[in-house]
Short mmCIF file of C-alpha atoms and ligand atoms in Angstrom, two decimals:
data_model
loop_
_atom_site.label_atom_id
_atom_site.label_comp_id
_atom_site.label_asym_id
_atom_site.label_seq_id
_atom_site.Cartn_x
_atom_site.Cartn_y
_atom_site.Cartn_z
CA MET A 754 -34.91 -11.28 -20.93
CA SER A 755 -36.82 -8.49 -21.94
CA SER A 756 -36.71 -6.89 -25.46
CA SER A 757 -35.52 -3.17 -24.11
CA LEU A 758 -32.24 -5.01 -22.98
CA LEU A 759 -31.86 -6.09 -26.52
CA ALA A 760 -31.87 -2.69 -28.39
CA ALA A 761 -28.70 -3.28 -29.91
CA ALA A 762 -29.99 -6.45 -31.69
CA PRO A 763 -33.22 -5.45 -33.31
CA TRP A 764 -33.90 -8.91 -35.05
CA TRP A 765 -34.04 -10.81 -31.69
CA ARG A 766 -37.47 -11.85 -30.91
CA PRO A 767 -37.92 -12.53 -27.33
CA ASN A 768 -39.45 -16.05 -27.55
CA THR A 769 -43.15 -16.18 -26.64
CA GLY A 770 -43.67 -19.48 -25.08
CA ASP A 771 -41.67 -20.92 -22.13
CA THR A 772 -41.72 -24.65 -23.45
CA LEU A 773 -41.06 -26.60 -26.10
CA VAL A 774 -43.36 -29.45 -27.17
CA ILE A 775 -41.92 -32.25 -29.34
CA ARG A 776 -43.88 -35.27 -30.45
CA GLY A 777 -41.10 -37.63 -31.22
CA GLY A 778 -40.83 -40.61 -33.70
CA ARG A 779 -40.68 -39.02 -37.01
CA PRO A 780 -37.62 -39.23 -39.15
CA LEU A 781 -35.77 -35.82 -40.16
CA VAL A 782 -35.43 -35.23 -43.80
CA GLY A 783 -34.30 -32.51 -45.50
CA SER A 784 -31.83 -29.56 -45.48
CA TYR A 785 -30.82 -27.97 -42.35
CA PRO A 786 -28.64 -25.00 -42.37
CA ILE A 787 -25.79 -24.89 -40.04
CA SER A 788 -25.24 -21.67 -38.59
CA GLY A 789 -22.16 -19.52 -37.94
CA ALA A 790 -20.24 -21.15 -34.80
CA LYS A 791 -21.61 -19.58 -31.60
CA ASN A 792 -17.88 -19.91 -29.89
CA ALA A 793 -16.36 -18.16 -32.84
CA VAL A 794 -18.75 -15.20 -33.33
CA LEU A 795 -18.46 -14.06 -29.69
CA PRO A 796 -14.75 -13.32 -29.72
CA LEU A 797 -14.89 -11.88 -33.38
CA MET A 798 -17.38 -9.49 -32.09
CA VAL A 799 -15.16 -8.32 -29.21
CA SER A 800 -12.47 -7.81 -31.70
CA ALA A 801 -13.99 -5.18 -33.07
CA LEU A 802 -13.22 -3.23 -30.20
CA LEU A 803 -9.83 -3.27 -30.82
CA THR A 804 -9.85 -0.76 -33.94
CA PRO A 805 -11.66 2.36 -34.54
CA HIS A 806 -12.40 1.23 -38.02
CA LEU A 807 -15.33 -0.74 -39.22
CA VAL A 808 -15.48 -4.53 -38.78
CA THR A 809 -18.07 -6.51 -40.75
CA LEU A 810 -18.91 -9.96 -39.61
CA ARG A 811 -20.93 -12.17 -41.85
CA ASN A 812 -22.77 -15.52 -41.47
CA VAL A 813 -23.81 -14.37 -37.83
CA PRO A 814 -25.90 -16.45 -35.92
CA ALA A 815 -29.23 -14.87 -34.53
CA THR A 816 -28.66 -16.25 -30.94
CA LEU A 817 -29.42 -14.75 -27.49
CA ASP A 818 -25.89 -14.84 -26.47
CA VAL A 819 -25.16 -12.70 -29.83
CA ALA A 820 -27.91 -10.30 -28.72
CA VAL A 821 -26.57 -9.83 -25.27
CA LEU A 822 -23.03 -9.24 -26.59
CA ALA A 823 -24.13 -6.68 -29.13
CA THR A 824 -26.03 -4.95 -26.31
CA LEU A 825 -22.94 -5.05 -23.95
CA LEU A 826 -20.94 -3.47 -27.03
CA GLN A 827 -23.51 -0.90 -27.49
CA HIS A 828 -23.28 0.23 -24.10
CA LEU A 829 -19.55 0.52 -24.33
CA GLY A 830 -20.08 2.89 -27.33
CA SER A 831 -19.93 0.92 -30.10
CA GLU A 832 -22.37 1.33 -33.09
CA MET A 833 -24.00 -1.72 -34.63
CA HIS A 834 -25.62 -1.83 -37.81
CA TRP A 835 -27.32 -5.24 -38.85
CA SER A 836 -28.47 -6.63 -42.13
CA ALA A 837 -29.83 -10.05 -43.33
CA ASN A 838 -26.99 -12.23 -44.81
CA GLY A 839 -28.20 -15.57 -46.56
CA ALA A 840 -29.48 -17.55 -43.56
CA GLY A 841 -27.76 -15.78 -40.66
CA LEU A 842 -27.11 -11.94 -40.32
CA ALA A 843 -24.08 -9.71 -41.04
CA VAL A 844 -23.16 -7.10 -38.68
CA THR A 845 -20.97 -4.13 -39.02
CA ILE A 846 -19.46 -2.99 -35.55
CA CYS A 847 -17.99 0.50 -35.11
CA ALA A 848 -16.09 1.36 -32.32
CA ASP A 849 -14.47 4.63 -32.86
CA ARG A 850 -15.71 6.16 -29.59
CA LEU A 851 -15.19 3.55 -26.88
CA GLN A 852 -16.38 4.48 -23.23
CA PRO A 853 -14.92 1.51 -21.27
CA ALA A 854 -15.96 2.45 -17.93
CA ARG A 855 -20.14 1.98 -19.19
CA ILE A 856 -20.12 -1.59 -18.61
CA ASP A 857 -23.53 -3.36 -17.80
CA PRO A 858 -22.62 -5.84 -15.16
CA ASP A 859 -26.04 -7.33 -15.40
CA LEU A 860 -25.27 -8.61 -18.91
CA VAL A 861 -21.43 -9.19 -18.36
CA THR A 862 -22.69 -12.01 -15.76
CA ARG A 863 -25.08 -13.67 -18.24
CA MET A 864 -22.00 -15.30 -20.31
CA ARG A 865 -18.63 -16.52 -20.09
CA ALA A 866 -17.40 -14.93 -23.05
CA SER A 867 -17.78 -11.11 -21.57
CA VAL A 868 -14.62 -11.84 -19.82
CA LEU A 869 -13.09 -11.37 -23.43
CA LEU A 870 -13.53 -7.46 -22.99
CA LEU A 871 -10.97 -7.65 -20.34
CA GLY A 872 -8.08 -8.15 -23.02
CA ALA A 873 -9.63 -5.99 -25.55
CA LEU A 874 -10.66 -2.85 -23.55
CA LEU A 875 -7.32 -3.33 -21.54
CA ALA A 876 -5.25 -3.19 -24.85
CA ARG A 877 -7.55 -0.47 -26.36
CA CYS A 878 -8.17 1.80 -23.52
CA GLY A 879 -5.65 0.96 -20.96
CA GLU A 880 -8.27 0.11 -18.40
CA ALA A 881 -11.19 -2.49 -17.83
CA ARG A 882 -13.26 -2.85 -15.21
CA LEU A 883 -16.19 -5.59 -15.22
CA PRO A 884 -17.67 -7.90 -12.67
CA LEU A 885 -16.68 -11.78 -12.98
CA PRO A 886 -18.10 -13.42 -16.05
CA GLY A 887 -21.24 -15.51 -16.00
CA GLY A 888 -22.19 -18.70 -18.10
CA ASP A 889 -23.16 -22.13 -17.55
CA ALA A 890 -23.02 -23.97 -14.40
CA ILE A 891 -20.82 -26.66 -15.67
CA GLY A 892 -18.03 -26.34 -13.51
CA ARG A 893 -15.58 -24.05 -11.68
CA ARG A 894 -14.61 -22.27 -14.95
CA GLY A 895 -11.64 -20.08 -13.15
CA ILE A 896 -10.09 -16.92 -15.01
CA ASP A 897 -6.64 -17.22 -13.17
CA PHE A 898 -4.87 -17.96 -16.57
CA HIS A 899 -6.27 -15.07 -18.02
CA ILE A 900 -5.12 -12.89 -15.23
CA ALA A 901 -1.56 -14.34 -15.07
CA GLY A 902 -1.13 -13.89 -18.75
CA LEU A 903 -2.66 -10.19 -18.57
CA ARG A 904 -0.20 -9.36 -15.58
CA ALA A 905 2.74 -10.83 -17.86
CA MET A 906 1.79 -8.35 -20.52
CA GLY A 907 2.36 -5.69 -17.91
CA ALA A 908 -1.06 -5.27 -16.49
CA THR A 909 -2.31 -4.60 -12.85
CA VAL A 910 -5.11 -6.72 -12.32
CA GLU A 911 -7.12 -6.52 -9.14
CA LEU A 912 -10.19 -8.72 -8.03
CA ASP A 913 -12.31 -6.86 -5.39
CA GLY A 914 -15.77 -7.95 -4.35
CA GLY A 915 -16.44 -10.10 -7.48
CA MET A 916 -15.21 -7.20 -9.96
CA ILE A 917 -11.84 -7.24 -11.87
CA HIS A 918 -10.20 -4.14 -12.33
CA ALA A 919 -7.23 -4.15 -14.83
CA THR A 920 -4.90 -1.14 -15.75
CA ALA A 921 -2.20 -0.76 -18.15
CA ARG A 922 -1.62 2.96 -18.16
CA ASP A 923 1.57 2.89 -20.54
CA GLY A 924 -0.05 -0.14 -22.74
CA LEU A 925 0.72 -3.72 -22.40
CA SER A 926 4.08 -5.39 -23.65
CA GLY A 927 4.97 -8.32 -25.65
CA ALA A 928 5.52 -11.36 -23.01
CA ASP A 929 6.25 -15.26 -23.41
CA ILE A 930 3.25 -16.76 -21.81
CA LEU A 931 2.99 -20.63 -20.91
CA LEU A 932 -0.79 -21.70 -20.34
CA PRO A 933 -1.25 -24.31 -17.81
CA LEU A 934 -3.85 -26.02 -19.87
CA PRO A 935 -4.84 -25.05 -23.25
CA SER A 936 -7.88 -22.87 -22.32
CA VAL A 937 -9.85 -21.69 -25.21
CA GLY A 938 -10.89 -18.32 -23.33
CA ALA A 939 -7.63 -17.86 -21.77
CA THR A 940 -6.06 -18.11 -25.21
CA GLU A 941 -8.52 -15.83 -27.20
CA ASN A 942 -8.28 -13.01 -24.42
CA LEU A 943 -4.34 -13.11 -24.89
CA LEU A 944 -4.61 -13.13 -28.62
CA LEU A 945 -6.88 -10.14 -28.52
CA ALA A 946 -4.49 -8.28 -26.01
CA ALA A 947 -1.28 -9.35 -27.84
CA VAL A 948 -2.20 -7.49 -31.09
CA LEU A 949 -2.12 -4.29 -29.71
CA ALA A 950 0.80 -4.72 -27.19
CA ARG A 951 4.08 -3.64 -27.93
CA GLY A 952 6.47 -6.25 -29.27
CA THR A 953 6.26 -10.25 -29.28
CA THR A 954 3.97 -12.27 -27.51
CA THR A 955 4.15 -16.21 -27.69
CA ILE A 956 1.38 -18.09 -26.19
CA ARG A 957 2.60 -21.47 -25.46
CA ASN A 958 0.20 -24.59 -24.91
CA ALA A 959 -2.35 -22.48 -26.72
CA ALA A 960 -5.83 -23.86 -27.36
CA ARG A 961 -5.92 -25.27 -30.88
CA GLU A 962 -9.80 -25.23 -31.26
CA PRO A 963 -10.97 -24.05 -34.93
CA GLU A 964 -12.55 -20.85 -33.50
CA ILE A 965 -9.38 -19.65 -32.18
CA ALA A 966 -7.96 -19.84 -35.89
CA ASP A 967 -10.86 -18.10 -37.21
CA LEU A 968 -10.26 -15.04 -34.73
CA ALA A 969 -6.72 -14.90 -35.53
CA ALA A 970 -7.78 -15.02 -39.04
CA CYS A 971 -9.86 -11.98 -38.82
CA LEU A 972 -7.14 -10.27 -36.66
CA ILE A 973 -4.72 -10.79 -39.40
CA ALA A 974 -7.43 -9.28 -41.82
CA MET A 975 -7.09 -6.21 -39.81
CA GLY A 976 -3.51 -6.10 -39.99
CA ALA A 977 -2.16 -8.17 -37.05
CA LYS A 978 0.98 -10.11 -37.41
CA ILE A 979 0.07 -14.02 -36.00
CA THR A 980 1.71 -17.05 -36.94
CA GLY A 981 1.36 -20.88 -35.74
CA LEU A 982 -2.32 -20.67 -36.37
CA GLY A 983 -3.86 -24.18 -35.42
CA SER A 984 -0.55 -25.09 -33.59
CA HIS A 985 0.13 -24.99 -29.78
CA VAL A 986 2.39 -21.92 -30.20
CA LEU A 987 0.98 -18.67 -31.23
CA THR A 988 3.50 -15.97 -32.12
CA ILE A 989 2.08 -12.23 -32.29
CA GLU A 990 4.16 -9.36 -33.29
CA GLY A 991 1.96 -6.56 -31.73
CA GLY A 992 1.96 -3.01 -31.47
CA ALA A 993 0.67 -1.46 -34.87
CA PRO A 994 -2.83 -0.11 -34.85
CA LEU A 995 -5.41 -2.38 -36.47
CA ALA A 996 -7.67 -1.42 -39.64
CA GLY A 997 -11.21 -2.58 -40.15
CA ALA A 998 -12.16 -5.88 -42.00
CA VAL A 999 -14.65 -8.06 -43.37
CA HIS A 1000 -14.69 -11.67 -42.13
CA THR A 1001 -17.18 -14.72 -42.49
CA VAL A 1002 -17.81 -16.84 -39.22
CA LEU A 1003 -16.84 -20.23 -39.38
CA PRO A 1004 -19.74 -22.94 -39.25
CA ASP A 1005 -20.61 -24.44 -36.14
CA ARG A 1006 -18.97 -27.59 -35.66
CA ILE A 1007 -21.12 -28.42 -32.59
CA GLU A 1008 -24.44 -27.71 -34.32
CA LEU A 1009 -23.01 -29.96 -37.16
CA GLY A 1010 -22.28 -32.95 -34.82
CA THR A 1011 -25.77 -32.19 -32.84
CA LEU A 1012 -27.84 -32.54 -35.75
CA ALA A 1013 -26.01 -35.63 -37.43
CA CYS A 1014 -26.56 -37.45 -34.31
CA ALA A 1015 -30.42 -36.09 -34.68
CA ALA A 1016 -30.31 -37.86 -38.16
CA ALA A 1017 -29.00 -41.13 -36.85
CA LEU A 1018 -31.17 -41.29 -34.03
CA THR A 1019 -34.50 -40.53 -35.99
CA ASP A 1020 -33.15 -42.87 -38.73
CA GLY A 1021 -33.73 -40.18 -41.04
CA ARG A 1022 -31.48 -38.34 -43.45
CA LEU A 1023 -30.35 -34.63 -43.37
CA PHE A 1024 -28.35 -32.28 -45.71
CA LEU A 1025 -26.58 -30.32 -43.12
CA ARG A 1026 -25.95 -27.04 -45.43
CA HIS A 1027 -22.53 -25.36 -44.82
CA GLY A 1028 -21.32 -27.98 -42.61
CA ARG A 1029 -17.74 -28.67 -42.42
CA LEU A 1030 -16.80 -32.37 -41.22
CA ASP A 1031 -12.96 -31.25 -41.13
CA LEU A 1032 -13.87 -29.46 -38.08
CA LEU A 1033 -15.14 -32.18 -36.11
CA GLY A 1034 -11.71 -33.58 -34.89
CA ALA A 1035 -11.93 -36.84 -33.09
CA ALA A 1036 -15.66 -36.87 -32.85
CA GLY A 1037 -16.03 -37.29 -36.62
CA ALA A 1038 -14.70 -40.77 -36.35
CA LEU A 1039 -15.86 -41.75 -33.03
CA LEU A 1040 -19.57 -40.75 -34.19
CA GLY A 1041 -19.07 -42.92 -37.08
CA THR A 1042 -18.03 -45.85 -35.01
CA ALA A 1043 -21.27 -45.44 -33.30
CA GLY A 1044 -23.46 -45.57 -36.46
CA VAL A 1045 -23.77 -42.03 -37.40
CA GLU A 1046 -22.74 -41.94 -41.12
CA MET A 1047 -21.57 -38.67 -42.66
CA HIS A 1048 -19.86 -37.74 -45.54
CA GLU A 1049 -19.01 -34.38 -47.46
CA VAL A 1050 -21.00 -33.28 -50.38
CA ASP A 1051 -20.90 -30.01 -52.40
CA GLY A 1052 -21.94 -27.48 -49.92
CA GLY A 1053 -22.10 -29.49 -46.69
CA VAL A 1054 -22.46 -32.79 -45.11
CA MET A 1055 -24.87 -35.46 -45.39
CA ALA A 1056 -25.77 -37.47 -42.18
CA SER A 1057 -28.00 -40.47 -41.62
CA ARG A 1058 -27.89 -43.64 -39.76
CA ALA A 1059 -25.37 -46.27 -40.94
CA LYS A 1060 -26.80 -49.69 -41.74
CA GLY A 1061 -27.75 -51.63 -38.78
CA ASP A 1062 -28.47 -50.39 -35.13
CA LEU A 1063 -26.27 -47.76 -33.22
CA SER A 1064 -23.34 -49.33 -31.57
CA GLY A 1065 -22.28 -48.16 -27.90
CA VAL A 1066 -18.77 -46.72 -27.58
CA ASP A 1067 -16.17 -45.19 -25.23
CA PHE A 1068 -14.93 -41.92 -25.52
CA THR A 1069 -13.22 -39.15 -23.15
CA THR A 1070 -13.56 -35.44 -23.99
CA GLY A 1071 -10.63 -33.07 -24.17
CA PRO A 1072 -9.24 -30.09 -25.96
CA TYR A 1073 -9.51 -30.00 -29.67
CA PRO A 1074 -8.78 -32.18 -31.60
CA ALA A 1075 -9.98 -34.64 -28.78
CA PHE A 1076 -13.96 -35.42 -28.51
CA ALA A 1077 -15.40 -31.96 -27.89
CA THR A 1078 -16.80 -31.35 -24.73
CA ASP A 1079 -19.60 -29.55 -26.40
CA LEU A 1080 -20.67 -32.66 -28.06
CA GLN A 1081 -20.49 -34.85 -25.11
CA ALA A 1082 -24.53 -34.13 -24.12
CA PRO A 1083 -25.80 -34.80 -27.63
CA ALA A 1084 -23.49 -37.98 -27.90
CA MET A 1085 -25.21 -39.06 -24.37
CA THR A 1086 -28.61 -39.18 -26.11
CA LEU A 1087 -27.24 -40.79 -29.42
CA LEU A 1088 -25.66 -43.68 -26.92
CA ALA A 1089 -28.76 -43.90 -24.78
CA THR A 1090 -30.24 -46.08 -27.36
CA ALA A 1091 -27.43 -47.79 -28.77
CA THR A 1092 -26.55 -51.61 -28.84
CA GLY A 1093 -24.56 -52.41 -25.76
CA ALA A 1094 -22.81 -50.17 -23.27
CA SER A 1095 -20.89 -47.04 -23.26
CA THR A 1096 -18.49 -44.73 -21.09
CA ILE A 1097 -18.12 -41.20 -21.57
CA THR A 1098 -15.20 -39.55 -19.36
CA GLU A 1099 -15.59 -35.69 -19.13
CA THR A 1100 -12.16 -34.06 -18.63
CA ILE A 1101 -13.00 -30.49 -19.40
CA PHE A 1102 -15.69 -29.59 -17.21
CA GLU A 1103 -16.39 -31.43 -13.71
CA GLN A 1104 -20.01 -30.73 -13.58
CA ARG A 1105 -21.05 -31.28 -16.91
CA PHE A 1106 -23.33 -34.41 -16.57
CA ARG A 1107 -26.67 -32.75 -15.34
CA HIS A 1108 -28.39 -33.85 -18.87
CA ALA A 1109 -27.91 -37.41 -17.53
CA ASP A 1110 -30.73 -36.78 -14.85
CA GLU A 1111 -33.04 -35.29 -17.26
CA LEU A 1112 -32.25 -38.56 -19.85
CA ARG A 1113 -33.15 -40.72 -17.05
CA LYS A 1114 -36.62 -39.45 -16.97
CA MET A 1115 -37.22 -40.22 -20.79
CA GLY A 1116 -35.94 -43.99 -19.66
CA ALA A 1117 -32.12 -43.66 -20.20
CA ASN A 1118 -30.11 -45.88 -18.24
CA ILE A 1119 -27.10 -43.73 -17.17
CA ALA A 1120 -24.76 -43.96 -13.95
CA VAL A 1121 -22.67 -41.24 -13.23
CA ARG A 1122 -19.50 -42.04 -11.17
CA GLY A 1123 -17.45 -38.97 -10.74
CA ARG A 1124 -15.96 -37.88 -14.12
CA THR A 1125 -17.33 -40.76 -15.83
CA ALA A 1126 -20.97 -41.79 -17.24
CA LEU A 1127 -21.80 -45.37 -17.73
CA ILE A 1128 -24.48 -45.69 -20.56
CA ARG A 1129 -26.48 -48.90 -21.19
CA GLY A 1130 -28.45 -48.71 -24.47
CA VAL A 1131 -32.21 -48.98 -24.07
CA ASP A 1132 -34.62 -49.71 -26.93
CA ARG A 1133 -36.43 -46.56 -27.07
CA LEU A 1134 -36.99 -43.17 -24.87
CA GLN A 1135 -40.00 -42.25 -23.82
CA GLY A 1136 -41.39 -38.21 -23.91
CA ALA A 1137 -41.50 -36.63 -20.38
CA SER A 1138 -41.21 -33.34 -18.78
CA VAL A 1139 -37.56 -32.14 -18.90
CA THR A 1140 -35.51 -29.26 -18.21
CA CYS A 1141 -32.41 -27.72 -19.99
CA THR A 1142 -29.58 -26.88 -17.69
CA ASP A 1143 -26.90 -25.78 -20.09
CA VAL A 1144 -26.78 -24.95 -23.87
CA ARG A 1145 -25.49 -28.06 -24.97
CA ALA A 1146 -27.90 -30.19 -22.52
CA ALA A 1147 -30.70 -27.86 -24.25
CA ALA A 1148 -29.69 -29.37 -27.61
CA ALA A 1149 -29.10 -32.85 -26.25
CA LEU A 1150 -32.52 -32.71 -24.88
CA VAL A 1151 -34.38 -31.50 -28.19
CA ILE A 1152 -32.72 -34.46 -30.03
CA ALA A 1153 -33.97 -37.00 -27.21
CA GLY A 1154 -37.39 -35.83 -27.83
CA LEU A 1155 -37.31 -36.10 -31.68
CA ALA A 1156 -36.38 -39.66 -31.12
CA ALA A 1157 -38.65 -40.35 -28.03
CA SER A 1158 -42.11 -42.13 -28.45
CA GLY A 1159 -44.63 -39.64 -27.30
CA GLU A 1160 -44.52 -35.89 -26.10
CA THR A 1161 -41.51 -34.34 -24.39
CA GLU A 1162 -41.95 -31.03 -22.97
CA LEU A 1163 -38.84 -28.58 -22.41
CA ALA A 1164 -38.40 -26.07 -20.04
CA GLY A 1165 -35.65 -23.53 -19.25
CA LEU A 1166 -35.25 -22.74 -23.20
CA ASP A 1167 -33.09 -19.65 -22.48
CA HIS A 1168 -29.91 -22.08 -22.68
CA LEU A 1169 -31.20 -23.14 -26.26
CA ASP A 1170 -31.61 -19.78 -27.32
CA ARG A 1171 -28.41 -18.78 -26.01
CA GLY A 1172 -26.54 -21.08 -28.68
CA TYR A 1173 -28.75 -22.20 -31.38
CA ASP A 1174 -30.11 -20.02 -34.25
CA ARG A 1175 -33.85 -20.76 -34.38
CA MET A 1176 -33.41 -24.44 -33.93
CA ALA A 1177 -36.98 -25.51 -33.65
CA GLU A 1178 -37.87 -23.73 -36.76
CA LYS A 1179 -35.16 -25.52 -38.47
CA LEU A 1180 -36.36 -28.80 -37.35
CA ALA A 1181 -39.70 -28.15 -38.13
CA ALA A 1182 -38.62 -27.52 -41.81
CA CYS A 1183 -37.11 -31.40 -41.81
CA GLY A 1184 -40.00 -32.83 -40.66
CA ALA A 1185 -40.26 -32.65 -36.69
CA ASN A 1186 -43.25 -32.08 -34.62
CA ILE A 1187 -41.98 -29.27 -32.85
CA THR A 1188 -43.76 -26.15 -31.30
CA ARG A 1189 -43.19 -23.42 -28.74
CA PRO A 1190 -46.74 -22.93 -27.71
CA SER A 1191 -47.30 -19.13 -26.34
N1 LIG B 1732 -9.62 -23.00 -16.62
C1 LIG B 1732 -8.86 -22.70 -15.71
N2 LIG B 1732 -8.63 -21.08 -15.57
C2 LIG B 1732 -8.62 -20.67 -16.35
C3 LIG B 1732 -9.20 -20.71 -17.63
C4 LIG B 1732 -9.84 -22.24 -17.65
O1 LIG B 1732 -8.86 -23.33 -14.54
O2 LIG B 1732 -8.03 -19.42 -16.47
C5 LIG B 1732 -10.01 -24.24 -16.76
C6 LIG B 1732 -11.65 -24.28 -16.82
O3 LIG B 1732 -12.45 -24.58 -15.52
C7 LIG B 1732 -11.70 -25.73 -17.60
C8 LIG B 1732 -10.88 -25.81 -18.55
O4 LIG B 1732 -9.83 -24.82 -17.82
O5 LIG B 1732 -11.83 -26.72 -16.56
C9 LIG B 1732 -10.96 -25.45 -19.80
O6 LIG B 1732 -11.78 -24.17 -19.99
P1 LIG B 1732 -11.55 -23.25 -21.09
O7 LIG B 1732 -10.87 -21.77 -20.83
O8 LIG B 1732 -11.00 -24.18 -22.36
O9 LIG B 1732 -13.03 -22.85 -21.66
P2 LIG B 1732 -14.10 -21.71 -21.93
O10 LIG B 1732 -13.18 -20.68 -22.68
O11 LIG B 1732 -14.64 -21.00 -20.54
C10 LIG B 1732 -14.91 -22.31 -24.26
C11 LIG B 1732 -16.21 -22.40 -24.64
C12 LIG B 1732 -17.00 -23.55 -24.05
C13 LIG B 1732 -16.32 -24.87 -24.49
C14 LIG B 1732 -14.88 -24.83 -23.76
C15 LIG B 1732 -13.97 -26.07 -24.25
C16 LIG B 1732 -17.00 -20.22 -25.26
C17 LIG B 1732 -17.61 -19.10 -24.84
N3 LIG B 1732 -16.87 -21.26 -24.38
O12 LIG B 1732 -15.22 -22.23 -22.69
O13 LIG B 1732 -18.31 -23.59 -24.76
O14 LIG B 1732 -16.95 -25.94 -23.78
O15 LIG B 1732 -14.36 -23.51 -24.26
O16 LIG B 1732 -13.99 -26.16 -25.44
O17 LIG B 1732 -16.18 -20.29 -26.18
C18 LIG B 1732 -20.60 -24.07 -24.66
O18 LIG B 1732 -20.52 -23.63 -26.02
O19 LIG B 1732 -21.46 -24.62 -24.29
C19 LIG B 1732 -19.59 -23.98 -23.71
C20 LIG B 1732 -19.50 -24.17 -22.75
#
């Protein structure tokens, strides 16, 4: 991605090298700062479009997705002021002069989260026109729930030649919406729309991911009236104008789980600073059964390998608090060298096993049958040339390389950069031999 595209994110340094070279076999030891959550910060940035007042977000991760969304918001007329904030960034967004028609289609198609512009622009400006969103190739990823919910709130939504055109000239009205599945994106989109819609909106079968409660907390700080946080039923009393707010992005539970796997895989010991074990849901106990020792300490989580070998386990991904699909790939790397067999059943995205092909190049014994992968643990992974196929596959391959013997060369690094704030640098500070030659 060229740097000129990212003028709205002056901190973004387009990375030089196209590959990451990892010489594996060293234990990871030290303090690894867990960044603000990738999947919380994007909806939080979009929430700033709902008000002409200033919204400040702290603990913003310096990732490619954040840079791309910042650029999209700038094209739409928002102003952005960045500063350093501890290990992360702080951004103040001012959307007092929105120009909803000035959307950059190329940037929209780079990320799934851009679909959230639909609810926010429609609610604030009465109109939104954008291309169908992009994102990782991990399944069908429809937006029918988003559209049905917005229509129930009185919007006219038309799909034409890959474009979505939504209008609500007289504003949106509250509605009682039942989601067919607890979709994360649809819950967020409808929440963003509902806070400015007249009257009461009820979202039933809402997703319960912690990132949704984080978005709701920020909207409440802006003056929105939302109840039911963390439950399957969100009730929003909408219609009042929103003020500005200052909000700290919650820590990334997926980065936490991934690094805990890395500590166990390399037989190291990591202090995962700012990490919160309570956000892991079922994955916390399951990784524990597999031999990943995690416990809360002051200011974070300590992670290491429990005594003995890693052991095979069976799990099924599902909506929170079930095992997160975003941790499925790193967990597969963990189980690739566990004693015994494991099965992983993926219920959220139908094509989210592409990393299995790459792990096989490193010597893993993995058979995929439909939505289930059978993993038979091998003694050791070996370094190989592999390619990242999505954001979480990228992290899974990085930790595989750290545990493997020999050298691993990783290509397709945009995926890693999209979701992780300086992962290679943070790992190197914990003893990893990891470089990105230019
Ligand atoms: N679905 C539909 N129609 C819709 C919406 C969803 O059929 O209108 C289906 C999807 O195809 C999928 C399921 O419902 O099979 C769940 O999708 P969901 O809407 O919950 O996912 P999402 O909002 O597209 C977010 C995260 C994903 C994460 C999932 C599940 C963001 C930007 N993305 O996606 O994160 O895996 O929730 O937790 O928040 C990642 O970070 O690598 C990533 C893919």
